[in-house]
Coordinates of C-alpha atoms in Angstrom, one line a residue:
Chain N
X5 CA -6.9 11.4 -26.3
X6 CA -7.4 15.2 -25.9
X7 CA -4.4 17.4 -26.5
X8 CA -4.5 18.8 -23.0
X9 CA -4.8 15.4 -21.4
X10 CA -1.7 14.2 -23.3
X11 CA 0.2 17.4 -22.6
X12 CA -0.3 17.0 -18.8
X13 CA 0.4 13.2 -19.0
X14 CA 3.8 13.9 -20.5
X15 CA 4.7 16.2 -17.6
X16 CA 3.3 13.8 -15.1
X17 CA 5.1 10.8 -16.5
X18 CA 8.5 12.4 -16.3
X19 CA 7.8 13.3 -12.7
X20 CA 6.5 9.9 -11.7
X21 CA 9.4 8.0 -13.4
X22 CA 12.2 10.1 -12.0
X23 CA 10.6 9.9 -8.6
X24 CA 10.6 6.1 -8.9
X25 CA 14.2 6.1 -9.7
X26 CA 15.1 8.2 -6.7
X27 CA 13.0 6.0 -4.4
X28 CA 15.2 3.1 -5.4
X29 CA 18.0 4.8 -3.4
X30 CA 16.2 4.1 -0.1
X31 CA 18.7 2.6 2.3
X32 CA 21.5 2.8 -0.2
X33 CA 22.6 6.5 0.2
X34 CA 26.3 7.4 0.8
X35 CA 25.2 8.9 4.2
X36 CA 22.1 8.6 6.2
X37 CA 21.5 12.3 5.7
X38 CA 21.5 11.9 2.0
X39 CA 19.2 8.9 2.2
X40 CA 16.7 11.2 3.8
X41 CA 17.3 13.9 1.2
X42 CA 16.8 11.7 -1.8
X43 CA 13.6 10.2 -0.2
X44 CA 12.4 13.7 0.4
X45 CA 12.9 14.8 -3.2
X46 CA 11.3 11.6 -4.5
X47 CA 8.3 12.3 -2.3
X48 CA 7.9 15.8 -3.6
X49 CA 8.0 14.5 -7.1
X50 CA 5.5 11.8 -6.3
X51 CA 3.1 14.4 -4.9
X52 CA 3.5 16.5 -8.0
X53 CA 3.0 13.4 -10.3
X54 CA -0.1 12.5 -8.3
X55 CA -1.6 16.0 -8.8
X56 CA -0.9 16.0 -12.5
X57 CA -2.2 12.5 -13.0
X58 CA -5.4 13.4 -11.2
X59 CA -5.8 16.4 -13.4
X60 CA -5.2 14.3 -16.6
X61 CA -7.6 11.7 -15.3
X62 CA -10.3 14.3 -14.7
X63 CA -10.0 15.6 -18.2
X64 CA -10.2 12.0 -19.5
X65 CA -13.3 11.4 -17.4
X66 CA -13.1 7.6 -17.4
X67 CA -9.9 6.9 -15.6
X68 CA -8.3 7.5 -12.2
X69 CA -4.8 8.7 -11.4
X70 CA -4.1 5.1 -10.3
X71 CA -5.3 3.7 -13.6
X72 CA -2.9 6.0 -15.4
X73 CA 0.0 5.1 -13.2
X74 CA -0.5 1.3 -12.9
X75 CA -2.5 0.2 -16.0
X76 CA -0.7 1.7 -18.9
X77 CA 2.0 0.0 -21.0
X78 CA 5.4 1.5 -21.7
X79 CA 4.4 2.6 -25.2
X80 CA 1.7 4.7 -23.6
X81 CA 4.2 6.5 -21.2
X82 CA 5.6 9.8 -22.4
X83 CA 8.3 10.6 -19.9
X84 CA 11.7 12.0 -21.0
X85 CA 14.0 9.1 -21.5
X86 CA 16.5 10.9 -19.2
X87 CA 14.1 10.2 -16.3
X88 CA 14.2 6.4 -16.8
X89 CA 18.0 6.1 -17.0
X90 CA 19.4 3.9 -14.3
X91 CA 20.6 5.3 -11.0
X92 CA 24.1 4.0 -11.5
X93 CA 26.5 5.4 -8.9
X94 CA 25.6 8.4 -6.7
X95 CA 27.2 10.8 -9.3
X96 CA 25.1 9.4 -12.1
X97 CA 22.0 10.0 -10.1
X98 CA 23.0 13.5 -9.0
X99 CA 23.8 14.6 -12.6
X100 CA 20.6 13.2 -13.9
X101 CA 18.7 15.0 -11.2
X102 CA 20.6 18.3 -11.5
X103 CA 20.0 18.5 -15.3
X104 CA 16.3 17.7 -14.7
X105 CA 16.0 20.3 -11.9
X106 CA 17.5 23.0 -14.0
X107 CA 14.9 22.2 -16.7
X108 CA 12.1 22.0 -14.2
X109 CA 12.9 25.3 -12.7
X110 CA 12.6 27.1 -16.0
X111 CA 9.7 25.0 -17.2
X112 CA 7.5 25.5 -14.1
X113 CA 8.4 29.2 -13.9
X114 CA 6.7 29.5 -17.4
X115 CA 3.9 27.1 -16.7
X116 CA 3.0 29.0 -13.5
X117 CA 1.8 31.8 -15.9
X118 CA -0.5 29.3 -17.7
X119 CA -4.1 30.4 -18.4
X120 CA -5.1 27.0 -17.0
X121 CA -5.6 27.6 -13.2
X122 CA -4.9 24.1 -12.1
X123 CA -1.6 23.9 -14.0
X124 CA -0.7 27.3 -12.7
X125 CA -1.4 26.3 -9.1
X126 CA 0.5 23.0 -9.4
X127 CA 3.4 24.9 -10.9
X128 CA 3.6 27.5 -8.1
X129 CA 3.6 24.8 -5.5
X130 CA 6.2 22.8 -7.4
X131 CA 8.5 25.8 -7.8
X132 CA 9.0 26.1 -4.1
X133 CA 10.2 22.5 -4.0
X134 CA 12.3 22.7 -7.2
X135 CA 14.3 25.6 -5.8
X136 CA 15.2 23.4 -2.8
X137 CA 16.0 20.4 -5.1
X138 CA 18.2 22.4 -7.3
X139 CA 20.1 23.9 -4.4
X140 CA 20.7 20.3 -3.2
X141 CA 21.9 18.9 -6.5
X142 CA 23.8 22.1 -7.4
X143 CA 25.8 21.7 -4.1
X144 CA 26.5 18.1 -4.9
X145 CA 27.7 18.7 -8.5
X146 CA 30.2 21.3 -7.1
X147 CA 31.4 19.1 -4.3
X148 CA 31.8 16.0 -6.5
X149 CA 33.3 18.0 -9.4
X150 CA 35.7 19.9 -7.2
X151 CA 36.2 17.1 -4.7
X152 CA 38.8 14.5 -5.4
X153 CA 40.3 13.5 -8.8
X154 CA 38.2 10.3 -8.7
X155 CA 35.0 12.1 -8.0
X156 CA 35.7 14.6 -10.7
X157 CA 36.4 11.9 -13.2
X158 CA 33.3 9.9 -12.2
X159 CA 30.9 12.7 -12.4
X160 CA 32.4 14.0 -15.7
X161 CA 31.7 10.5 -17.1
X162 CA 28.1 10.7 -15.7
X163 CA 27.6 14.0 -17.5
X164 CA 29.1 12.6 -20.8
X165 CA 26.9 9.6 -20.6
X166 CA 23.6 11.2 -20.0
X167 CA 24.0 14.4 -22.1
X168 CA 22.4 13.0 -25.2
X169 CA 19.1 12.6 -23.3
X170 CA 18.8 16.3 -22.6
X171 CA 17.7 17.2 -26.1
X172 CA 14.2 16.0 -25.3
X173 CA 13.7 18.8 -22.8
X174 CA 13.5 21.3 -25.6
X175 CA 11.3 19.5 -28.2
X176 CA 7.9 20.6 -29.2
X177 CA 5.4 18.8 -31.5
X178 CA 1.9 19.5 -32.8
X179 CA 0.2 18.8 -29.4
X180 CA 2.5 21.3 -27.7
X181 CA 2.0 23.9 -30.4
X182 CA -1.8 23.9 -29.9
X183 CA -1.4 24.1 -26.1
X184 CA 1.1 26.9 -26.5
X185 CA -1.2 28.8 -28.8
X186 CA -4.0 28.7 -26.2
X187 CA -1.6 30.2 -23.7
X188 CA -1.8 27.1 -21.5
X189 CA 1.5 25.4 -22.2
X190 CA 5.2 26.3 -22.4
X191 CA 7.3 26.7 -25.5
X192 CA 10.2 24.5 -24.4
X193 CA 12.4 25.6 -27.3
X194 CA 12.6 29.0 -25.7
X195 CA 14.0 27.5 -22.5
X196 CA 17.2 26.1 -24.0
X197 CA 19.2 29.3 -23.8
X198 CA 18.5 29.9 -20.2
X199 CA 19.0 26.3 -19.4
X200 CA 22.4 26.3 -21.0
X201 CA 23.5 29.3 -19.0
X202 CA 22.2 27.9 -15.8
X203 CA 24.0 24.6 -16.4
X204 CA 27.2 26.3 -17.7
X205 CA 27.5 28.4 -14.5
X206 CA 27.4 25.3 -12.2
X207 CA 29.6 23.2 -14.4
X208 CA 32.3 25.9 -14.6
X209 CA 32.2 26.2 -10.8
X210 CA 32.4 22.4 -10.5
X211 CA 35.4 22.2 -12.9
X212 CA 33.5 20.0 -15.4
X213 CA 33.4 20.2 -19.2
X214 CA 30.0 20.6 -20.8
X215 CA 29.5 17.9 -23.5
X216 CA 28.5 18.8 -27.1
X217 CA 24.9 18.5 -28.2
X218 CA 25.6 15.5 -30.5
X219 CA 23.6 12.3 -31.4
X220 CA 20.7 13.5 -29.2
X221 CA 18.1 10.9 -28.4
X222 CA 14.5 11.6 -29.2
X223 CA 11.1 9.8 -29.3
X224 CA 9.5 10.0 -25.8
X225 CA 6.7 12.2 -27.1
X226 CA 5.6 9.2 -29.1
X227 CA 6.1 6.7 -26.3
X228 CA 9.5 5.5 -27.4
X229 CA 11.8 4.4 -24.6
X230 CA 15.2 3.0 -24.0
X231 CA 14.0 -0.4 -22.7
X232 CA 14.7 0.6 -19.1
X233 CA 11.1 1.9 -18.6
X234 CA 9.8 -1.7 -19.1
X235 CA 11.7 -2.8 -16.1
X236 CA 10.5 0.1 -14.0
X237 CA 6.9 -0.6 -14.9
X238 CA 7.0 -4.3 -14.4
X239 CA 8.1 -3.6 -10.8
X240 CA 5.9 -0.6 -10.2
X241 CA 2.7 -2.2 -11.6
X242 CA 3.2 -5.7 -10.4
X243 CA 0.4 -5.8 -7.8
X244 CA -2.4 -4.1 -9.7
X245 CA -1.5 -6.2 -12.7
X246 CA -1.4 -9.5 -10.8
X247 CA -4.5 -8.8 -8.7
X248 CA -6.8 -6.8 -11.1
X249 CA -9.8 -7.1 -8.8
X250 CA -8.1 -6.1 -5.6
X251 CA -8.6 -2.7 -4.0
X252 CA -5.6 -1.3 -2.3
Chain J
X17 CA 30.3 10.4 46.4
X18 CA 29.7 11.0 42.7
X19 CA 27.6 7.9 42.5
X20 CA 25.5 9.0 45.4
X21 CA 24.7 12.4 43.9
X22 CA 24.0 10.6 40.6
X23 CA 21.6 8.1 42.1
X24 CA 19.8 10.9 44.1
X25 CA 19.2 12.8 40.8
X26 CA 17.8 9.7 39.2
X27 CA 15.6 8.9 42.2
X28 CA 14.2 12.4 42.2
X29 CA 13.4 12.1 38.4
X30 CA 15.9 14.7 37.3
X31 CA 17.4 14.1 33.8
X32 CA 21.1 13.2 33.4
X33 CA 22.7 15.5 30.8
X34 CA 25.8 14.8 28.6
X35 CA 28.2 16.8 30.8
X36 CA 27.0 15.4 34.1
X37 CA 29.1 12.7 35.9
X38 CA 27.7 9.2 35.3
X39 CA 29.0 5.7 36.2
X40 CA 30.8 3.9 33.4
X41 CA 28.2 1.2 33.5
X42 CA 25.4 3.7 32.9
X43 CA 27.3 5.2 29.9
X44 CA 28.0 1.7 28.4
X45 CA 24.4 0.6 28.9
X46 CA 23.1 3.7 27.2
X47 CA 25.5 3.4 24.2
X48 CA 24.5 -0.2 23.7
X49 CA 20.8 0.5 24.0
X50 CA 20.6 3.7 22.0
X51 CA 22.9 2.4 19.2
X52 CA 20.9 -0.8 19.0
X53 CA 17.8 1.3 18.7
X54 CA 19.4 3.6 16.0
X55 CA 20.7 0.6 14.0
X56 CA 17.2 -0.9 14.2
X57 CA 15.7 2.2 12.6
X58 CA 18.2 2.2 9.8
X59 CA 18.3 -1.6 9.1
X60 CA 14.5 -1.5 9.3
X61 CA 14.5 0.7 6.2
X62 CA 15.4 -2.4 4.1
X63 CA 12.5 -4.7 4.4
X64 CA 10.0 -1.8 3.9
X65 CA 12.1 0.0 1.3
X66 CA 11.8 -3.0 -1.0
X67 CA 8.1 -2.3 -1.3
X68 CA 8.2 1.4 -2.1
X69 CA 8.8 0.7 -5.7
X70 CA 6.0 -1.9 -5.7
X71 CA 3.4 -0.1 -3.6
X72 CA 0.0 -0.7 -5.3
X73 CA -1.4 2.8 -5.4
X74 CA 0.0 6.3 -5.5
X75 CA -1.4 7.0 -2.0
X76 CA 0.1 3.9 -0.6
X77 CA 3.5 4.7 -2.2
X78 CA 3.5 8.3 -0.8
X79 CA 2.7 7.0 2.7
X80 CA 5.3 4.3 2.7
X81 CA 8.0 6.5 1.3
X82 CA 7.2 9.1 4.0
X83 CA 7.2 6.4 6.6
X84 CA 10.6 5.0 5.6
X85 CA 12.0 8.5 5.5
X86 CA 10.8 9.0 9.0
X87 CA 12.6 5.9 10.1
X88 CA 15.9 7.2 8.7
X89 CA 15.2 10.5 10.6
X90 CA 14.7 8.5 13.8
X91 CA 18.0 6.8 13.2
X92 CA 19.6 10.2 12.9
X93 CA 18.1 11.6 16.1
X94 CA 19.3 8.4 17.9
X95 CA 22.8 8.4 16.5
X96 CA 23.0 12.1 17.6
X97 CA 21.8 11.2 21.1
X98 CA 24.4 8.4 21.2
X99 CA 27.2 10.7 20.1
X100 CA 26.6 12.9 23.2
X101 CA 28.0 9.9 25.2
X102 CA 31.4 10.2 23.6
X103 CA 31.3 7.8 20.6
X104 CA 31.3 8.8 16.9
X105 CA 29.0 7.8 14.1
X106 CA 32.0 6.0 12.4
X107 CA 32.6 3.9 15.5
X108 CA 28.9 3.0 15.8
X109 CA 28.8 2.0 12.1
X110 CA 32.0 0.0 12.6
X111 CA 30.4 -1.9 15.5
X112 CA 27.4 -2.7 13.4
X113 CA 29.4 -4.0 10.5
X114 CA 31.6 -6.1 12.8
X115 CA 28.5 -7.6 14.3
X116 CA 29.4 -6.2 17.8
X117 CA 26.3 -4.0 17.9
X118 CA 22.9 -5.6 17.5
X119 CA 19.7 -4.3 16.0
X120 CA 16.1 -5.6 16.4
X121 CA 15.9 -9.2 15.2
X122 CA 12.5 -8.5 13.6
X123 CA 14.2 -7.0 10.6
X124 CA 16.0 -10.3 9.9
X125 CA 12.7 -11.7 8.6
X126 CA 11.8 -11.2 4.9
X127 CA 8.8 -9.1 3.7
X128 CA 7.1 -11.4 1.2
X129 CA 3.8 -9.7 0.3
X130 CA 2.2 -6.2 0.4
X131 CA 0.3 -7.3 3.6
X132 CA 3.7 -7.5 5.3
X133 CA 3.8 -3.7 5.1
X134 CA 0.6 -3.7 7.0
X135 CA 1.9 -6.2 9.6
X136 CA 5.1 -4.3 10.1
X137 CA 3.3 -1.0 10.7
X138 CA 0.6 -2.5 12.9
X139 CA 2.7 -5.1 14.9
X140 CA 6.3 -4.0 14.7
X141 CA 5.7 -0.3 15.0
X142 CA 3.0 -1.1 17.5
X143 CA 5.4 -3.1 19.7
X144 CA 8.0 -0.4 19.2
X145 CA 5.6 2.3 20.4
X146 CA 4.8 0.4 23.6
X147 CA 8.5 0.3 24.4
X148 CA 9.2 3.9 23.2
X149 CA 6.3 5.5 25.2
X150 CA 7.9 4.1 28.4
X151 CA 11.3 5.4 27.2
X152 CA 10.0 8.9 27.0
X153 CA 10.7 9.0 30.7
X154 CA 14.1 7.5 30.5
X155 CA 16.7 9.2 32.8
X156 CA 19.1 10.3 30.1
X157 CA 18.0 13.7 28.7
X158 CA 19.0 13.5 25.0
X159 CA 17.5 10.0 24.7
X160 CA 14.3 11.0 26.5
X161 CA 13.8 14.0 24.2
X162 CA 14.5 11.9 21.1
X163 CA 11.9 9.4 22.2
X164 CA 9.3 12.2 22.7
X165 CA 9.8 13.3 19.0
X166 CA 9.9 9.7 17.7
X167 CA 6.7 8.7 19.5
X168 CA 4.7 11.4 17.7
X169 CA 5.6 9.9 14.3
X170 CA 5.4 6.3 15.3
X171 CA 1.7 6.5 16.2
X172 CA 1.1 7.6 12.6
X173 CA 3.1 4.5 11.4
X174 CA 1.1 2.1 13.5
X175 CA -2.1 3.6 12.1
X176 CA -1.0 3.3 8.5
X177 CA -0.1 -0.3 9.1
X178 CA -3.4 -1.1 10.6
X179 CA -5.1 0.7 7.7
X180 CA -3.4 -1.6 5.2
X181 CA -4.4 -4.7 7.2
X182 CA -8.0 -3.5 7.4
X183 CA -8.0 -2.8 3.7
X184 CA -6.7 -6.2 2.9
X185 CA -9.2 -8.0 5.1
X186 CA -12.0 -6.2 3.4
X187 CA -10.6 -7.0 -0.1
X188 CA -10.6 -10.1 -2.2
X189 CA -10.1 -13.6 -0.9
X190 CA -6.5 -13.5 -1.9
X191 CA -6.0 -10.2 -0.1
X192 CA -7.5 -11.7 3.1
X193 CA -5.3 -14.7 2.8
X194 CA -2.2 -12.4 2.5
X195 CA -3.3 -10.5 5.6
X196 CA -3.7 -13.6 7.7
X197 CA -0.4 -15.0 6.4
X198 CA 1.4 -11.8 7.3
X199 CA 0.0 -11.9 10.8
X200 CA 0.9 -15.6 11.2
X201 CA 4.5 -14.8 10.2
X202 CA 5.0 -11.6 12.1
X203 CA 3.1 -12.3 15.4
X204 CA 5.7 -14.3 17.2
X205 CA 8.7 -12.3 16.0
X206 CA 6.8 -9.2 17.3
X207 CA 6.3 -10.7 20.7
X208 CA 10.0 -11.5 20.7
X209 CA 10.8 -7.8 20.2
X210 CA 10.4 -7.2 23.9
X211 CA 13.4 -9.4 24.6
X212 CA 13.9 -12.4 27.0
X213 CA 11.9 -12.9 30.1
X214 CA 12.9 -10.6 33.0
X215 CA 14.4 -13.6 34.8
X216 CA 16.7 -14.2 31.8
X217 CA 17.6 -10.6 31.2
X218 CA 20.7 -10.0 33.4
X219 CA 20.9 -6.2 32.7
X220 CA 17.4 -5.4 33.6
X221 CA 18.3 -4.8 37.3
X222 CA 20.7 -1.9 36.7
X223 CA 18.6 -0.5 33.9
X224 CA 15.7 -0.2 36.2
X225 CA 17.7 1.2 39.1
X226 CA 19.2 3.8 36.8
X227 CA 15.7 4.4 35.3
X228 CA 17.0 3.8 31.8
X229 CA 14.2 1.3 31.4
X230 CA 11.0 2.2 33.1
X231 CA 9.2 -1.1 32.6
X232 CA 10.4 -4.6 32.3
X233 CA 10.4 -6.8 29.1
X234 CA 7.5 -8.9 30.4
X235 CA 5.4 -5.9 31.5
X236 CA 5.8 -4.3 28.1
X237 CA 5.1 -7.6 26.3
X238 CA 1.8 -8.1 28.2
X239 CA 0.8 -4.5 27.5
X240 CA 1.3 -5.1 23.8
X241 CA -0.7 -8.3 23.7
X242 CA -3.5 -6.8 25.7
X243 CA -3.7 -3.9 23.2
X244 CA -3.4 -5.9 20.0
X245 CA -5.8 -8.9 20.4
X246 CA -8.9 -6.7 20.2
X247 CA -7.5 -5.0 17.1
X248 CA -7.1 -8.3 15.4
X249 CA -10.6 -9.4 16.3
X250 CA -12.0 -6.2 14.9
X251 CA -10.8 -6.9 11.4
X252 CA -11.5 -10.6 11.5
X253 CA -7.9 -11.9 11.8
X254 CA -6.9 -14.8 14.0
X255 CA -3.8 -14.5 16.2
X256 CA -1.7 -17.7 15.8
X257 CA -1.5 -18.7 19.4
X258 CA -3.8 -21.6 20.6
X259 CA -3.0 -20.7 24.2
X260 CA -4.2 -17.1 24.0
X261 CA -7.1 -16.7 26.4
X262 CA -8.6 -13.8 28.5
X263 CA -7.8 -14.2 32.2
X264 CA -10.5 -12.5 34.1
X265 CA -8.6 -12.5 37.3
X266 CA -5.5 -10.8 36.0
X267 CA -7.5 -8.6 33.6
X268 CA -5.0 -9.6 30.9
X269 CA -4.5 -12.2 28.3
X270 CA -2.6 -15.4 29.0
X271 CA -0.5 -16.5 26.1
X272 CA 1.7 -19.3 24.8
X273 CA 5.4 -19.6 25.3
X274 CA 7.7 -17.9 22.8
X275 CA 10.1 -20.2 20.9
X276 CA 13.3 -18.9 22.7
X277 CA 15.5 -21.2 20.6
X278 CA 14.4 -19.3 17.5
X279 CA 14.8 -16.0 19.3
X280 CA 18.5 -16.7 20.3
X281 CA 19.2 -18.2 16.9
X282 CA 18.2 -15.0 15.1
X283 CA 19.9 -12.8 17.7
X284 CA 23.1 -14.7 17.1
X285 CA 23.0 -14.1 13.4
X286 CA 21.3 -17.1 12.0
X287 CA 17.9 -15.7 11.0
X288 CA 16.7 -15.8 7.4
X289 CA 18.0 -12.3 6.4
X290 CA 20.8 -11.4 8.9
X291 CA 23.5 -11.7 6.3
X292 CA 21.5 -10.0 3.6
X293 CA 20.7 -7.0 5.9
X294 CA 24.3 -6.5 7.1
X295 CA 25.8 -7.0 3.6
X296 CA 23.4 -4.5 2.1
X297 CA 24.4 -1.9 4.8
X298 CA 28.1 -2.6 4.3
X299 CA 27.8 -2.4 0.5
X300 CA 25.9 1.0 0.7
X301 CA 28.6 2.3 3.0
X302 CA 31.4 1.1 0.8
X303 CA 29.8 2.4 -2.4
X304 CA 29.4 5.8 -0.8
X305 CA 33.1 6.0 0.3
X306 CA 34.2 8.0 -2.8
X307 CA 31.4 10.4 -2.2
X308 CA 32.3 11.0 1.5
X309 CA 35.9 11.4 0.4
X310 CA 34.9 14.0 -2.1
X311 CA 33.0 16.0 0.5
X312 CA 36.0 16.0 2.8
X313 CA 38.4 17.0 0.0
X314 CA 36.0 19.8 -1.1
X315 CA 35.7 21.1 2.5
X316 CA 39.4 21.0 2.9
X317 CA 40.0 23.1 -0.3
X318 CA 37.4 25.7 0.6
X319 CA 38.2 26.2 4.3

């Protein structure tokens, strides 16, 4: 696999998998309005995943975006393990999404400056959506954090539980290094400081305590997952796998 | 006196607006009809929502997700229209959970294969459009305006459903079989969506006089069948009604009798998925309680 193909696939996979998780909320939201909002965010992410998968497939030359989404095994998926974590209760989902939105904002801001025109164009379009997503999750973190005692407690636990998965946002490996050197990719390590201050500001306003960076989980760049991805893929890929000759 | 002015307005095709005087019966009929419609949109998210995570292509997934999101939006317009009649969302939800308010029985049938997404779009949304197009002219202003918006989106839903069916009938033998099977299961329940025969529909009289309904159940049903038969022929599917036959004289299709025992059985809560659908809705509502409490508490603190 070419480095650029893999680099794009990693971004696409995180987007696709977190979109899948959000789509699981359909008809289960705490209000009808929120049901619509979560579906909307999921749809934006799915559109972005589709654009990225198409670009990765184009570089590959022998595969389609659908092949990449529906015909790969979990060991060939490179999404952040944060994205595959279960929806849990509404607070768990909101915290997961908020942390990812903060990262996405900073990441796509940098990627929009990429020398690669396709990546830059996808990033510029994505940024418009991400700003809206972040406004949405930011508002929820504050309302749940500073709502009732129960909501504060619940969302603090959500934060504590998922924190160890945020370390992967800021990792770089040899593939990244080459792409960064070519001025195509983003040096994720450099995003950590801004991400911390973005997150800190909201958590303070929400009366939540930021967990320590401790026992951070790693491995997604090598296709290592928490076991939850398997369940997602067995559902997501069931039809193309069961009927390999069918056209949908 | 009031009643006379009201009926004159209706007869001269003027819309009734929330602050206008209206007979109690008119208000009650509208609350029942609009809330039933709103609940149908919301409960209808479940059988289709199940397939969003299983959609077989990225395009199919995007379309289905957008579609189900639209349904939620329709629910929202309709709840808002209903609220203008002096009832709250909480009360409407309560009525649904207690089984006092109904929703379309079609959603009490399970969705078993991907072809069911096609059948729902094509037949269920197709039947809904026939009804909703006529309701664009309903006499109550907020309901009429809601219907005009909803109709624009529903025609996209019907097309996407027909597209799935077409794709399936042009696919492998297994896909064709799934398409025919979906039609076999959803045909009669779709026909039932228009409700009982006019003669067995006691509220039709007032609803027509007040121009809440513009066409009767039987007229709408005939209209749907006449439109749909040709579409089935075009993609090589067979409608599961041995009595279906073109009647030259009437310029319409004759068709077999609906199994009204099944219809009433499902309406009365004994369909395959009635309990599942309501329990799902109740559970989501209950699970979200702490979230709604938090919003209220936050708003209270930051007045």
